[in-house]
Coordinates of C-alpha atoms in Angstrom, one line a residue:
M163 CA 32.2 -61.3 14.3
A164 CA 33.4 -58.1 12.9
F165 CA 32.9 -57.0 9.3
F166 CA 34.9 -54.4 7.5
Q167 CA 32.6 -52.1 5.6
E168 CA 33.4 -49.2 3.3
P169 CA 32.4 -46.0 5.1
R170 CA 29.2 -44.5 3.8
R171 CA 29.6 -41.2 1.9
P172 CA 27.4 -38.4 3.1
R173 CA 24.3 -38.0 1.2
E174 CA 24.3 -35.3 -1.4
P175 CA 21.4 -32.8 -1.4
I176 CA 19.0 -33.2 -4.3
L177 CA 19.1 -29.5 -5.0
R178 CA 22.3 -27.5 -4.8
A179 CA 20.6 -24.3 -5.9
P180 CA 21.1 -21.2 -3.7
T181 CA 18.1 -20.1 -1.8
S182 CA 17.9 -16.9 -3.9
V183 CA 17.3 -19.0 -7.0
L184 CA 14.7 -21.1 -5.2
W185 CA 12.9 -18.1 -3.8
L186 CA 12.9 -16.5 -7.2
I187 CA 11.2 -19.6 -8.6
V188 CA 8.7 -19.4 -5.8
A189 CA 8.0 -15.8 -6.7
L190 CA 7.4 -16.6 -10.3
G191 CA 5.0 -19.4 -9.3
L192 CA 3.1 -17.3 -6.9
A193 CA 2.7 -14.5 -9.4
H194 CA 1.3 -16.9 -12.0
V195 CA -1.1 -18.5 -9.5
G196 CA -2.2 -15.1 -8.2
R197 CA -3.0 -13.9 -11.7
I198 CA -4.8 -17.1 -12.8
Y199 CA -6.9 -17.4 -9.7
A200 CA -7.4 -13.6 -9.1
P201 CA -11.2 -13.8 -9.2
Q202 CA -11.3 -16.5 -6.6
L203 CA -8.8 -14.7 -4.5
A204 CA -10.9 -11.5 -4.8
L205 CA -14.0 -13.4 -3.6
A206 CA -12.1 -14.8 -0.7
L207 CA -10.9 -11.4 0.3
D208 CA -14.4 -10.0 0.0
W209 CA -15.6 -12.7 2.4
L210 CA -12.9 -12.0 4.9
C211 CA -13.6 -8.2 4.8
A212 CA -17.3 -8.9 5.2
H213 CA -16.7 -11.0 8.4
L214 CA -14.3 -8.3 9.7
N215 CA -16.8 -5.5 8.9
L216 CA -14.1 -3.6 7.0
G217 CA -16.5 -2.3 4.4
W218 CA -14.1 -3.0 1.5
R219 CA -15.3 -5.0 -1.6
L220 CA -13.6 -6.0 -4.8
G221 CA -16.6 -7.8 -6.3
A222 CA -16.6 -10.8 -8.6
N223 CA -14.6 -10.1 -11.8
T224 CA -14.0 -13.1 -14.1
G225 CA -12.0 -10.8 -16.4
L226 CA -9.4 -9.9 -13.8
P227 CA -6.6 -12.2 -15.1
D228 CA -6.8 -10.6 -18.5
Q229 CA -6.9 -7.1 -16.9
I230 CA -3.7 -7.9 -15.0
L231 CA -2.1 -9.2 -18.2
L232 CA -2.9 -6.1 -20.1
S233 CA -1.8 -3.8 -17.3
Y234 CA 1.5 -5.5 -16.5
A235 CA 2.6 -7.3 -19.6
F236 CA 5.1 -5.5 -21.9
I237 CA 3.2 -4.0 -24.8
P238 CA 5.3 -1.9 -27.2
A239 CA 2.3 0.2 -28.4
R240 CA 2.1 1.7 -24.9
Y241 CA 5.3 3.6 -25.8
S242 CA 4.4 4.7 -29.3
A243 CA 3.2 8.4 -29.4
A244 CA 1.6 7.8 -32.8
F245 CA -0.4 4.8 -31.6
L246 CA -1.5 6.6 -28.4
A247 CA -2.6 9.6 -30.4
Q248 CA -4.5 7.6 -33.0
H249 CA -6.4 5.7 -30.3
G250 CA -6.7 8.5 -27.8
A251 CA -5.0 6.4 -25.1
D252 CA -3.4 7.6 -22.0
P253 CA 0.2 6.3 -21.5
G254 CA 0.0 6.9 -17.8
T255 CA 2.7 8.3 -15.6
W256 CA 6.4 7.6 -16.1
F257 CA 6.2 5.1 -13.3
E258 CA 3.3 3.3 -14.9
Q259 CA 5.2 3.1 -18.1
A260 CA 8.3 1.8 -16.4
V261 CA 6.7 -0.9 -14.3
P262 CA 6.0 -3.3 -17.3
F263 CA 9.7 -3.5 -18.1
V264 CA 9.9 -5.5 -14.9
S265 CA 6.4 -6.9 -14.2
Y266 CA 6.2 -8.8 -17.5
I267 CA 9.0 -11.1 -16.2
F268 CA 6.6 -12.4 -13.6
L269 CA 3.7 -13.1 -15.9
H270 CA 3.4 -16.4 -17.8
A271 CA 0.9 -17.7 -20.3
N272 CA 0.2 -21.0 -18.6
F273 CA 1.8 -23.6 -16.3
T274 CA 3.8 -25.2 -19.1
H275 CA 5.4 -21.9 -19.9
L276 CA 6.1 -21.3 -16.2
I277 CA 7.6 -24.8 -15.6
I278 CA 9.9 -24.5 -18.6
N279 CA 11.2 -21.2 -17.5
C280 CA 11.7 -22.4 -13.9
L281 CA 13.7 -25.4 -15.1
W282 CA 15.7 -23.1 -17.3
L283 CA 16.3 -20.8 -14.3
L284 CA 17.3 -23.8 -12.1
A285 CA 19.9 -24.8 -14.7
F286 CA 21.7 -21.4 -15.1
G287 CA 20.7 -19.3 -12.1
P288 CA 22.8 -21.2 -9.5
I289 CA 26.0 -20.6 -11.4
V290 CA 25.5 -16.8 -11.3
A291 CA 24.0 -16.7 -7.9
R292 CA 26.9 -18.5 -6.3
R293 CA 29.5 -16.2 -7.8
Y294 CA 27.7 -12.9 -7.3
G295 CA 25.7 -13.5 -4.2
T296 CA 22.0 -12.8 -3.7
P297 CA 21.7 -9.0 -4.1
L298 CA 23.9 -8.8 -7.3
F299 CA 22.3 -11.9 -8.7
L300 CA 18.8 -10.4 -8.4
V301 CA 19.8 -7.1 -9.8
F302 CA 21.6 -8.8 -12.7
F303 CA 18.4 -10.9 -13.4
L304 CA 16.2 -7.9 -13.5
L305 CA 18.6 -5.8 -15.7
C306 CA 18.7 -8.7 -18.2
G307 CA 14.9 -8.8 -18.2
I308 CA 14.7 -5.0 -18.8
A309 CA 17.2 -5.3 -21.7
G310 CA 15.1 -8.1 -23.2
A311 CA 12.0 -5.8 -23.2
A312 CA 14.0 -2.9 -24.6
A313 CA 15.3 -5.1 -27.5
Y314 CA 11.8 -6.2 -28.3
L315 CA 10.5 -2.6 -28.1
L316 CA 13.2 -1.5 -30.6
V317 CA 12.4 -4.2 -33.2
N318 CA 8.6 -4.1 -32.7
W319 CA 7.8 -0.5 -32.1
G320 CA 4.0 0.1 -31.9
S321 CA 3.1 -3.7 -31.7
V322 CA 0.0 -4.4 -29.6
N323 CA 1.1 -8.0 -28.8
P324 CA 1.7 -8.5 -25.1
V325 CA 5.1 -9.9 -24.2
I326 CA 5.4 -12.0 -21.0
G327 CA 7.8 -14.4 -19.4
A328 CA 11.1 -14.6 -17.6
S329 CA 13.0 -16.2 -20.5
G330 CA 14.6 -12.9 -21.6
A331 CA 16.1 -12.4 -18.1
I332 CA 17.1 -16.1 -17.9
S333 CA 18.9 -15.8 -21.2
G334 CA 21.1 -13.2 -19.6
L335 CA 21.9 -15.7 -16.8
M336 CA 22.7 -18.2 -19.5
A337 CA 25.2 -15.8 -21.1
A338 CA 26.9 -15.0 -17.8
S339 CA 27.1 -18.8 -17.1
V340 CA 28.9 -19.4 -20.4
R341 CA 31.5 -16.8 -19.4
M342 CA 31.9 -18.5 -16.0
L343 CA 32.3 -22.0 -17.3
R344 CA 36.0 -21.9 -17.0
T345 CA 35.6 -21.3 -13.3
L346 CA 32.8 -23.7 -12.7
R347 CA 33.8 -26.2 -10.0
Y348 CA 32.4 -27.5 -6.7
P349 CA 33.0 -25.8 -4.4
P350 CA 32.7 -22.8 -6.8
D351 CA 35.9 -21.1 -7.7
E352 CA 35.2 -17.4 -7.2
S353 CA 38.8 -16.3 -7.9
G354 CA 39.1 -17.3 -11.5
P355 CA 38.6 -14.9 -14.4
L356 CA 35.6 -14.9 -16.7
S357 CA 36.0 -16.2 -20.3
P358 CA 36.4 -13.2 -22.7
I359 CA 33.4 -12.4 -24.8
F360 CA 35.4 -13.2 -28.0
S361 CA 36.8 -16.5 -26.8
S362 CA 36.0 -19.5 -28.9
Q363 CA 33.6 -21.1 -26.4
V364 CA 31.6 -18.0 -25.9
L365 CA 31.4 -17.2 -29.6
I366 CA 30.4 -20.8 -30.5
F367 CA 27.6 -20.9 -27.9
T368 CA 26.4 -17.4 -28.8
G369 CA 26.3 -18.3 -32.5
I370 CA 24.2 -21.4 -31.8
W371 CA 21.8 -19.5 -29.4
A372 CA 21.4 -16.7 -31.9
A373 CA 20.7 -19.0 -34.8
L374 CA 18.1 -21.0 -32.8
N375 CA 16.3 -17.8 -31.9
V376 CA 16.4 -16.3 -35.4
L377 CA 15.1 -19.7 -36.7
A378 CA 12.3 -19.4 -34.2
G379 CA 11.5 -15.9 -35.4
V380 CA 11.5 -17.0 -39.1
T381 CA 9.5 -20.2 -38.7
G382 CA 7.2 -19.1 -35.8
F383 CA 8.3 -22.1 -33.7
G384 CA 7.8 -21.4 -30.1
T385 CA 5.1 -18.8 -30.5
G386 CA 2.4 -19.1 -27.9
S387 CA -1.3 -18.8 -28.0
E388 CA -2.5 -15.3 -28.9
G389 CA 1.2 -14.2 -29.2
A390 CA 1.4 -14.0 -25.4
L391 CA 4.7 -15.9 -25.0
V392 CA 7.9 -13.9 -24.7
A393 CA 9.4 -13.1 -28.1
W394 CA 12.7 -14.4 -29.4
Q395 CA 14.0 -10.8 -29.7
A396 CA 13.7 -10.6 -25.9
H397 CA 15.9 -13.7 -25.6
L398 CA 18.6 -12.1 -27.7
G399 CA 18.4 -8.8 -25.9
G400 CA 18.6 -10.4 -22.5
Y401 CA 21.5 -12.6 -23.7
A402 CA 23.5 -9.7 -25.0
A403 CA 23.0 -7.8 -21.7
G404 CA 24.2 -10.9 -19.8
L405 CA 27.4 -11.1 -21.9
L406 CA 28.2 -7.4 -21.4
L407 CA 27.1 -7.0 -17.8
A408 CA 28.9 -10.1 -16.5
G409 CA 32.3 -8.3 -16.6
P410 CA 31.3 -5.2 -14.7
F411 CA 29.3 -7.2 -12.2
D412 CA 32.3 -9.4 -11.6
V413 CA 34.5 -6.5 -11.0
F414 CA 32.0 -5.0 -8.5
H415 CA 31.6 -8.3 -6.8
R416 CA 35.4 -8.7 -6.4
R417 CA 35.8 -5.2 -5.0
R418 CA 33.0 -5.7 -2.5
A419 CA 34.5 -9.0 -1.4
R420 CA 37.8 -7.4 -0.8
T421 CA 36.3 -4.6 1.3
A422 CA 34.2 -7.1 3.2

């Protein structure tokens, strides 16, 4: 006996995120695990070097996670000539001063901070990654993070509080996503224009996001332990960069697509 059955639909993948977004999440996770468990990793490396007779030793150092934090977090005081002169501190080479603008993105206070940022990245990253492609997406992400650090530096010149976290960079992805909403379809529509910065949907979302961040700054809501979490000024700086850079990146993406 034959039965008529409705044909089964192909199963949908659980995650539609591009591999560039997923690998970026992996990089954030590995950076956090590497910092938290740096002493254990150092001991394991010492053991390996001893068995291979390499003669290289790191030694046990329980303060290594904090040393990594102070070296690679974004600390505005590092760029204040007055602070450096008062404390007789060495600012380092120009390269050493430039690295924290990027390295702070990959540092997180704890696993909760990391997971929240990864979920946030998973929500907004795919929209930008699908439209721009992997190279432009990663450059866009880093530039928004740099803009977030620069915004915090301007408002908190000379502050000794370390700023860490990827939320400033992800705020830029959020801003770009808002401008791409009018073209958001599946499969992605890469031919449609971006929403203008002064369109109603962008202005409303921007106003809400700015108000939430200013409220966090006034009330202290969202401040992490020891002031280690990324500051709300970095959110706004990264978001502003995302709004402004989305247009030029889109033009460059279209030109590169035509030449390809």
